[in-house]
mmCIF file of C-alpha atoms and ligand atoms in Angstrom:
data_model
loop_
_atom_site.group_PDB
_atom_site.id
_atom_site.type_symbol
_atom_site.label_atom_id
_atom_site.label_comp_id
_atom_site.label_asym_id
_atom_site.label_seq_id
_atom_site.Cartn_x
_atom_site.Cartn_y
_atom_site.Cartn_z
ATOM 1 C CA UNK A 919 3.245 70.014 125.664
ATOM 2 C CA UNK A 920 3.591 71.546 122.357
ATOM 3 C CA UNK A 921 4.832 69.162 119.023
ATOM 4 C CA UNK A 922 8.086 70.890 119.444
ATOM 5 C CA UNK A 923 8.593 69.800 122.713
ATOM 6 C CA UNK A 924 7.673 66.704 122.126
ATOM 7 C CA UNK A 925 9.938 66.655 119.538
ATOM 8 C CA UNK A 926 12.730 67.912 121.319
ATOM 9 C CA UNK A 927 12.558 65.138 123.833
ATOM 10 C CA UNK A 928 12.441 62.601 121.625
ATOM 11 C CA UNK A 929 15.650 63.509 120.197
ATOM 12 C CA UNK A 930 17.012 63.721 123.831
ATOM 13 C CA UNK A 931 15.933 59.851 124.204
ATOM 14 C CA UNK A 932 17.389 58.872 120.807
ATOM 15 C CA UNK A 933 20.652 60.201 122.068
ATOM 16 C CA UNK A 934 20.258 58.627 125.328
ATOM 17 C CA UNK A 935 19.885 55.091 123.739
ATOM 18 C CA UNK A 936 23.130 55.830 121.978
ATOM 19 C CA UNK A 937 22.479 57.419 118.649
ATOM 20 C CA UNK A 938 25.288 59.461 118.386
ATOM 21 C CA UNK A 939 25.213 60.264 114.649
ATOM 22 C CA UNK A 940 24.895 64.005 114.372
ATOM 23 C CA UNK A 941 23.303 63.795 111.165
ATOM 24 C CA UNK A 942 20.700 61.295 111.896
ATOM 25 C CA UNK A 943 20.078 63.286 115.324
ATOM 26 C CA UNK A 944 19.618 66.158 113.386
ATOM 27 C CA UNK A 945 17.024 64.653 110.308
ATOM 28 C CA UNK A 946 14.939 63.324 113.016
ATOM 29 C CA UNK A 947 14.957 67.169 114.387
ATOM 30 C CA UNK A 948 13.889 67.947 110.749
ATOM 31 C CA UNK A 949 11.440 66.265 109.501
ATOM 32 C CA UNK A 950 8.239 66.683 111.152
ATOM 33 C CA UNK A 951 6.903 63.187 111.738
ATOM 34 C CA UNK A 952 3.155 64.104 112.486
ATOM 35 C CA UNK A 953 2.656 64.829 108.942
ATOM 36 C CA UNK A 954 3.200 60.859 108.238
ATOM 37 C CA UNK A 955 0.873 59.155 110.657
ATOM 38 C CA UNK A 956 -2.548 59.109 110.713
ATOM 39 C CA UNK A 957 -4.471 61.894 112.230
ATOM 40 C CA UNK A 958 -6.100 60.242 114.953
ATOM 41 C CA UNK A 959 -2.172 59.359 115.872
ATOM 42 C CA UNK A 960 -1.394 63.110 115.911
ATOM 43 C CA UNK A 961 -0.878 63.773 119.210
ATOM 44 C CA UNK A 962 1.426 60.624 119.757
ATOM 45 C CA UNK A 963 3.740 61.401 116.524
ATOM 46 C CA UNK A 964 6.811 62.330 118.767
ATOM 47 C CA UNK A 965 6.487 59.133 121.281
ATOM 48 C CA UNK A 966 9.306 56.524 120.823
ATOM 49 C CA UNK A 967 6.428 54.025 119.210
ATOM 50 C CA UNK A 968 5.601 52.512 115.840
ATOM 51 C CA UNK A 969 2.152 53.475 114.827
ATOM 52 C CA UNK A 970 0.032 51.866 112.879
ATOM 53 C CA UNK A 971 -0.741 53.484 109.133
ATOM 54 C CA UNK A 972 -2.965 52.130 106.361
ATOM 55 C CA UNK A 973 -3.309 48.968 104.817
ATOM 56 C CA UNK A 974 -2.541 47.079 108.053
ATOM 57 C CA UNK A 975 1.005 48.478 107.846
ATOM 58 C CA UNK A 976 3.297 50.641 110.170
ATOM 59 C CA UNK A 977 5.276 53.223 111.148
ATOM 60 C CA UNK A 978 8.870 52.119 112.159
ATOM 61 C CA UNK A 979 9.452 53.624 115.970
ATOM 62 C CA UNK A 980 12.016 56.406 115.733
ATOM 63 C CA UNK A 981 14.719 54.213 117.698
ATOM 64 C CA UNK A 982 14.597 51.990 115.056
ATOM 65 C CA UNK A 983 14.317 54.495 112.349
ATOM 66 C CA UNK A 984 17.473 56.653 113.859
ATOM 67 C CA UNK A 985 19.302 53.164 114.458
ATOM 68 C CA UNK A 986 18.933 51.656 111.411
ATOM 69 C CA UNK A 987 19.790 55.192 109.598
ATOM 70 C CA UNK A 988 22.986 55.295 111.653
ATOM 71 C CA UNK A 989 23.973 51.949 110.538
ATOM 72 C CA UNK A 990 23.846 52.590 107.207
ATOM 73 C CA UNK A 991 27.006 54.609 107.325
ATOM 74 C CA UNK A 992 25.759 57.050 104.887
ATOM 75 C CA UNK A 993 28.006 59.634 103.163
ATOM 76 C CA UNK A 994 26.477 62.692 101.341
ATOM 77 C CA UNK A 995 27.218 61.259 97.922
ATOM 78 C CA UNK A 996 25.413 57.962 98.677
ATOM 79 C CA UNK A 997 23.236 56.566 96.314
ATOM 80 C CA UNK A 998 20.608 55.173 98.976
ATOM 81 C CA UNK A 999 17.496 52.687 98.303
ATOM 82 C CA UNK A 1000 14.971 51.681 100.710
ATOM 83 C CA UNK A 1001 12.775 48.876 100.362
ATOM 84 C CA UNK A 1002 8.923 49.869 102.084
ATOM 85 C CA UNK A 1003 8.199 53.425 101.693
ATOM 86 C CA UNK A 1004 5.127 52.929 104.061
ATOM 87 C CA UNK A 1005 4.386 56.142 105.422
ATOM 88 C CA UNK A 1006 7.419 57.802 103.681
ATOM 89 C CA UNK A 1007 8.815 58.551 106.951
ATOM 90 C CA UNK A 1008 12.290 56.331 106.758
ATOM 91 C CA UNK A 1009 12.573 57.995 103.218
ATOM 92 C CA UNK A 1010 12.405 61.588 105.061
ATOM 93 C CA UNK A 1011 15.165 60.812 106.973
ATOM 94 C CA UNK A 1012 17.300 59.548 104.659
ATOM 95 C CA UNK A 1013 16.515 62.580 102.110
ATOM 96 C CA UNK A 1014 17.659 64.853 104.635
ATOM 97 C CA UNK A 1015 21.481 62.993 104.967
ATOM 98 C CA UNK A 1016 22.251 62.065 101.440
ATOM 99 C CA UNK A 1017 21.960 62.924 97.698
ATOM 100 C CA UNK A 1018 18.913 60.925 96.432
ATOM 101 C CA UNK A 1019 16.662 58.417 97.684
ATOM 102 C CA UNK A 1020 15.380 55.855 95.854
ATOM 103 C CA UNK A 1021 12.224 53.606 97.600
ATOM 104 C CA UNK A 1022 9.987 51.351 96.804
ATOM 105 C CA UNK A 1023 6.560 49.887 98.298
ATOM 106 C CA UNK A 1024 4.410 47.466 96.913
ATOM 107 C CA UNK A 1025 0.389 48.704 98.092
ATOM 108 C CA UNK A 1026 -0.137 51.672 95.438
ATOM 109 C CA UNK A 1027 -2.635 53.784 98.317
ATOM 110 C CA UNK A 1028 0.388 53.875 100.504
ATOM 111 C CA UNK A 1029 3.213 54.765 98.160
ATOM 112 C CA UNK A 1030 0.808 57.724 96.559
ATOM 113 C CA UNK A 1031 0.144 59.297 99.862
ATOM 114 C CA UNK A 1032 3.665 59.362 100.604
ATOM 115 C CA UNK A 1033 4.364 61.205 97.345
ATOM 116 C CA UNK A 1034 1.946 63.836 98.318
ATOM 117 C CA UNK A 1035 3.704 64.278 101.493
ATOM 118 C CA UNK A 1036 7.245 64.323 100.219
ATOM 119 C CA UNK A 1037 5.853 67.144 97.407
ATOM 120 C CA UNK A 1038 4.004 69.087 100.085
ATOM 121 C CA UNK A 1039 7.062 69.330 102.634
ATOM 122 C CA UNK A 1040 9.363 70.050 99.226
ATOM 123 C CA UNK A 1041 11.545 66.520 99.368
ATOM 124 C CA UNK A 1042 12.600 66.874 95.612
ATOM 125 C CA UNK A 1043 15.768 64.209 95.982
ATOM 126 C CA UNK A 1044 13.483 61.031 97.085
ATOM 127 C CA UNK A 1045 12.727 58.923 93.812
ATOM 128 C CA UNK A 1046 9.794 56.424 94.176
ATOM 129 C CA UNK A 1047 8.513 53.226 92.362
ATOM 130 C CA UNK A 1048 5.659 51.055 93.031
ATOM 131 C CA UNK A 1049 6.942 47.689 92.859
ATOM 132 C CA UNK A 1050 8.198 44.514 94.589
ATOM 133 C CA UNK A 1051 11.419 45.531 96.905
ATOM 134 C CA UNK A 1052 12.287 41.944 96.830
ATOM 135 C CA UNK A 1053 12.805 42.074 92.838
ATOM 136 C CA UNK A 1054 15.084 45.470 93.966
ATOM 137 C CA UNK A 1055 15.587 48.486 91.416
ATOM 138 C CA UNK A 1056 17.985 47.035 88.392
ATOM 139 C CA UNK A 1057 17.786 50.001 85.939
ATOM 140 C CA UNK A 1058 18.913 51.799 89.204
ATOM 141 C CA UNK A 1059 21.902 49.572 90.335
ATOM 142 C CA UNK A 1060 24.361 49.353 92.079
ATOM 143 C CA UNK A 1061 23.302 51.555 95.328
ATOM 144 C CA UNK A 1062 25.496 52.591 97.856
ATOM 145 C CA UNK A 1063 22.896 51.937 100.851
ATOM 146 C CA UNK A 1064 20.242 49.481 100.810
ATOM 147 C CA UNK A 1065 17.743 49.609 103.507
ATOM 148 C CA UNK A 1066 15.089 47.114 103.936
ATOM 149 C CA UNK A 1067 11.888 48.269 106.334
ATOM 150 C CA UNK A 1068 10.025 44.922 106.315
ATOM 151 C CA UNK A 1069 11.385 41.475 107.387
ATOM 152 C CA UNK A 1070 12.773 38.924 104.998
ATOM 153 C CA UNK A 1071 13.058 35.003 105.639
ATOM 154 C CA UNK A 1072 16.093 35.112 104.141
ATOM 155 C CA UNK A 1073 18.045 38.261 102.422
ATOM 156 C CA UNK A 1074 16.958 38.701 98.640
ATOM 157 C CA UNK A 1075 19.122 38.065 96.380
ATOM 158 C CA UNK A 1076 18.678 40.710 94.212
ATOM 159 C CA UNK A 1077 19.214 43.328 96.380
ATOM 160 C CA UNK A 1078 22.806 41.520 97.410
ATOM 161 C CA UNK A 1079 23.470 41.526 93.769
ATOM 162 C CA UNK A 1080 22.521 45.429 93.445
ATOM 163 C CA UNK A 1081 24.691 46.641 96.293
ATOM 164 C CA UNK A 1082 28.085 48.349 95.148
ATOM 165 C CA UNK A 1083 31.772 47.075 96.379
ATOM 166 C CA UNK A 1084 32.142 48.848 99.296
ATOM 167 C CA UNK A 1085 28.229 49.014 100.056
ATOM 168 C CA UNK A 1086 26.276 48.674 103.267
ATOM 169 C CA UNK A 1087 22.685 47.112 103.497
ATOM 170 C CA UNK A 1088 20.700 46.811 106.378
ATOM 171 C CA UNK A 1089 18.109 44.490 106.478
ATOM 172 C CA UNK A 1090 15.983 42.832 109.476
ATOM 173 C CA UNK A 1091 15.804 39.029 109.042
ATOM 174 C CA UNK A 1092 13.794 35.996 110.658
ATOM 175 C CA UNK A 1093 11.571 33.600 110.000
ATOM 176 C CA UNK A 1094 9.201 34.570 113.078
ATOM 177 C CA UNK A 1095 7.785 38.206 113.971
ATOM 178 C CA UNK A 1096 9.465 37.628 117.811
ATOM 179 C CA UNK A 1097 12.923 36.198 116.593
ATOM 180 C CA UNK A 1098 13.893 39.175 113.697
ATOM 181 C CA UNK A 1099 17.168 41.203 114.070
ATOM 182 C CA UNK A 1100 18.445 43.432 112.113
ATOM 183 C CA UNK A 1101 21.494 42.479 110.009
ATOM 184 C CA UNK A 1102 24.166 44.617 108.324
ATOM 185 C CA UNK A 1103 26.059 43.219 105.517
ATOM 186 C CA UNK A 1104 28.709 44.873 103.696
ATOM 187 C CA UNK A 1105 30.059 43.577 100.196
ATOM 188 C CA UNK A 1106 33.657 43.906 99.948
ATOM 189 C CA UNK A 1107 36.398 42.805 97.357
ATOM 190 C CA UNK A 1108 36.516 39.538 99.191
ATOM 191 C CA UNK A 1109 32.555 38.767 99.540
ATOM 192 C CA UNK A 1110 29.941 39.850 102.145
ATOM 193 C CA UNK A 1111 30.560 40.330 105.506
ATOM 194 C CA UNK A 1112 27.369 39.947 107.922
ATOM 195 C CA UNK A 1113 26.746 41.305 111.570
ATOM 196 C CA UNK A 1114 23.671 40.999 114.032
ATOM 197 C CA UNK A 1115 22.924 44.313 115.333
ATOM 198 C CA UNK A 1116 19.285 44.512 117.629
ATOM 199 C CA UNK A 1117 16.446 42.420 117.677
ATOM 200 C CA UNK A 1118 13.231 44.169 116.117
ATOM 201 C CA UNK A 1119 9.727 43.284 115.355
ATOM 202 C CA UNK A 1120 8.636 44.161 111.856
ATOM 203 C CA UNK A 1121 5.901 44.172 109.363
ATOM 204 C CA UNK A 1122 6.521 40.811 106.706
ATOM 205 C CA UNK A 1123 8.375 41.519 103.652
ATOM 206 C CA UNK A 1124 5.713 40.367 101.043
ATOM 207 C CA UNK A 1125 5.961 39.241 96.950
ATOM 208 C CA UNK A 1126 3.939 41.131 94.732
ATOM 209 C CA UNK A 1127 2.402 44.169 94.304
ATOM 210 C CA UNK A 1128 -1.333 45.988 94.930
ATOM 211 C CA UNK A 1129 -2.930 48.912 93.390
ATOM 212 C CA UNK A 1130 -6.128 48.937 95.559
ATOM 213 C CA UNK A 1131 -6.514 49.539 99.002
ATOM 214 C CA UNK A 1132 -6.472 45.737 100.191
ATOM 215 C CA UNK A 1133 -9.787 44.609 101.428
ATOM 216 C CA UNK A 1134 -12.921 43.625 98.996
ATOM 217 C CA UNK A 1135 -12.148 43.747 95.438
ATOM 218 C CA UNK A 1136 -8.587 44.055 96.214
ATOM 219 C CA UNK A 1137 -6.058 42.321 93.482
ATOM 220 C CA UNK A 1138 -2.337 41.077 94.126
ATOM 221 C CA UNK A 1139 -0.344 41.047 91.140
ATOM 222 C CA UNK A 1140 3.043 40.179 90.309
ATOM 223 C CA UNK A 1141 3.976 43.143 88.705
ATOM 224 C CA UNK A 1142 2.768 46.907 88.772
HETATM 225 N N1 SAH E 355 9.722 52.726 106.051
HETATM 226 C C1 SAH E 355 8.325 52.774 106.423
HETATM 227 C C2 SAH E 355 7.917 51.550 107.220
HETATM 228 C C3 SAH E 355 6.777 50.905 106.552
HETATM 229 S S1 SAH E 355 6.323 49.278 107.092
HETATM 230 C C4 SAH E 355 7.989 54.081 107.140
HETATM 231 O O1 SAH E 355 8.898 54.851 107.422
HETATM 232 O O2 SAH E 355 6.802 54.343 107.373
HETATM 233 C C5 SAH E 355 6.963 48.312 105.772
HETATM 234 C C6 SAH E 355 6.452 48.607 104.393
HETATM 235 O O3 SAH E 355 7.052 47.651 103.510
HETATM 236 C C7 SAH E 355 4.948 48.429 104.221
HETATM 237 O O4 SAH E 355 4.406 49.611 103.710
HETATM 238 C C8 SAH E 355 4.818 47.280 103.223
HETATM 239 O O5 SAH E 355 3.721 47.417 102.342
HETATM 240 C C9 SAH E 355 6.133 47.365 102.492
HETATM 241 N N2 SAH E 355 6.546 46.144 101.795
HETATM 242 C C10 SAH E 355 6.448 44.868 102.231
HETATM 243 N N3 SAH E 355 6.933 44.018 101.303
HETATM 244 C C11 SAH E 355 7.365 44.795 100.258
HETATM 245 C C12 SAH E 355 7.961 44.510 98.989
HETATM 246 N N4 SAH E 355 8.224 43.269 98.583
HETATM 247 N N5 SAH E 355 8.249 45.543 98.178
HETATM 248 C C13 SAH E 355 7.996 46.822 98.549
HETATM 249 N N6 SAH E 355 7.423 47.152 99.718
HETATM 250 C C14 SAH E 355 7.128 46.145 100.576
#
């Protein structure tokens, strides 16, 4: 089977598990997900799996990625901000649906690969940073959409702080890797309003920042 038809059926299962967002349905039909995984992945690109990438990190599974898109609500004029560019793959999807995409990831190897792929496939609208998600984007604020791709203990507080009135962020949450769902909260006039939505299994949200590729002679820092 060719990557088309891979591709193809992929979007056929997304629907089937109940993504019924014609937008998201349609950026998942759009941006071609091999060019984000790692080549020896290549041939399993379009399967309905995470994947690992570099740095011990991975590659959301598109179920996730579509769900947690479709969650978000967005509107074209959104001002959207993910938390864990990783492979740049989330970012993708979101670039396709709204305005401009602001995202963050703390290890410096992953977040410049991603910029070569977002500059090779002609993503102009996706703004990146390498820095600590957990600090959020304040010369940015307030965003429309906040998405969070790794899972927090508990949500940061600066990224409640930097979502609008009206805003949605999406976040998965828990203390263990095998007890994290993802939560939607939406600030309103009155305060924030919080809902459980699926249980997921996520890569740590993690202080700090790296500029190597982690390993000997790596540094953590506190700031990039
Ligand atoms: N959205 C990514 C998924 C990447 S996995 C994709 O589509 O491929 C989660 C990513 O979050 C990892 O790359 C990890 O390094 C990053 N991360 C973890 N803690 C972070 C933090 N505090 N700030 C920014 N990025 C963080």
């Amino acid at each position: 089977m060719n990557q088309d038809a891979r591709k193809i059926r992929l979007v056929m299962e997304l629907r089937q598990s109940g993504i019924n967002d014609t937008q998201v349905l349609s950026a998942i039909e759009r941006v071609p997900r091999d060019t984000f995984v790692l080549p020896t992945f290549v041939d399993q690109a379009y399967e309905n799996t995470a994947l690992p990438i570099e740095e011990g990190q991975t590659i959301s599974q598109p179920f996730v990625v579509a769900f947690m898109t479709q969650a978000l609500e967005i509107q074209d004029r959104s001002k959207v901000l993910e938390v864990g560019t990783g492979s740049g793959y989330q970012a993708s999807v979101l670039s396709k649906i709204c305005r401009r995409v602001f995202t963050l990831e703390r290890h410096r190897t992953l977040l410049q690969q991603a910029e070569a792929n977002f500059k090779a496939l002609g993503y102009h609208n996706i703004v990146t940073r390498h820095g600590d998600g957990i600090l959020g984007w304040p010369e940015q604020a307030p965003f429309d959409r906040i998405i969070v791709t790794a899972a927090a203990e508990e949500v940061p507080e600066a990224l409640v702080e930097q979502l609008a009135v009206g805003g949605i962020m999406v976040i998965p949450v828990g203390r263990q890797s095998w007890s994290q769902s993802v939560v939607r909260l939406r600030r309103t006039d009155q305060g924030i309003e919080r809902e459980d939505l699926l249980d997921v299994r996520f890569v740590p949200l993690l202080p700090g920042t790296t500029r190597r590729k982690t390993g000997v002679g790596s540094s953590t820092e506190n700031h990039s």
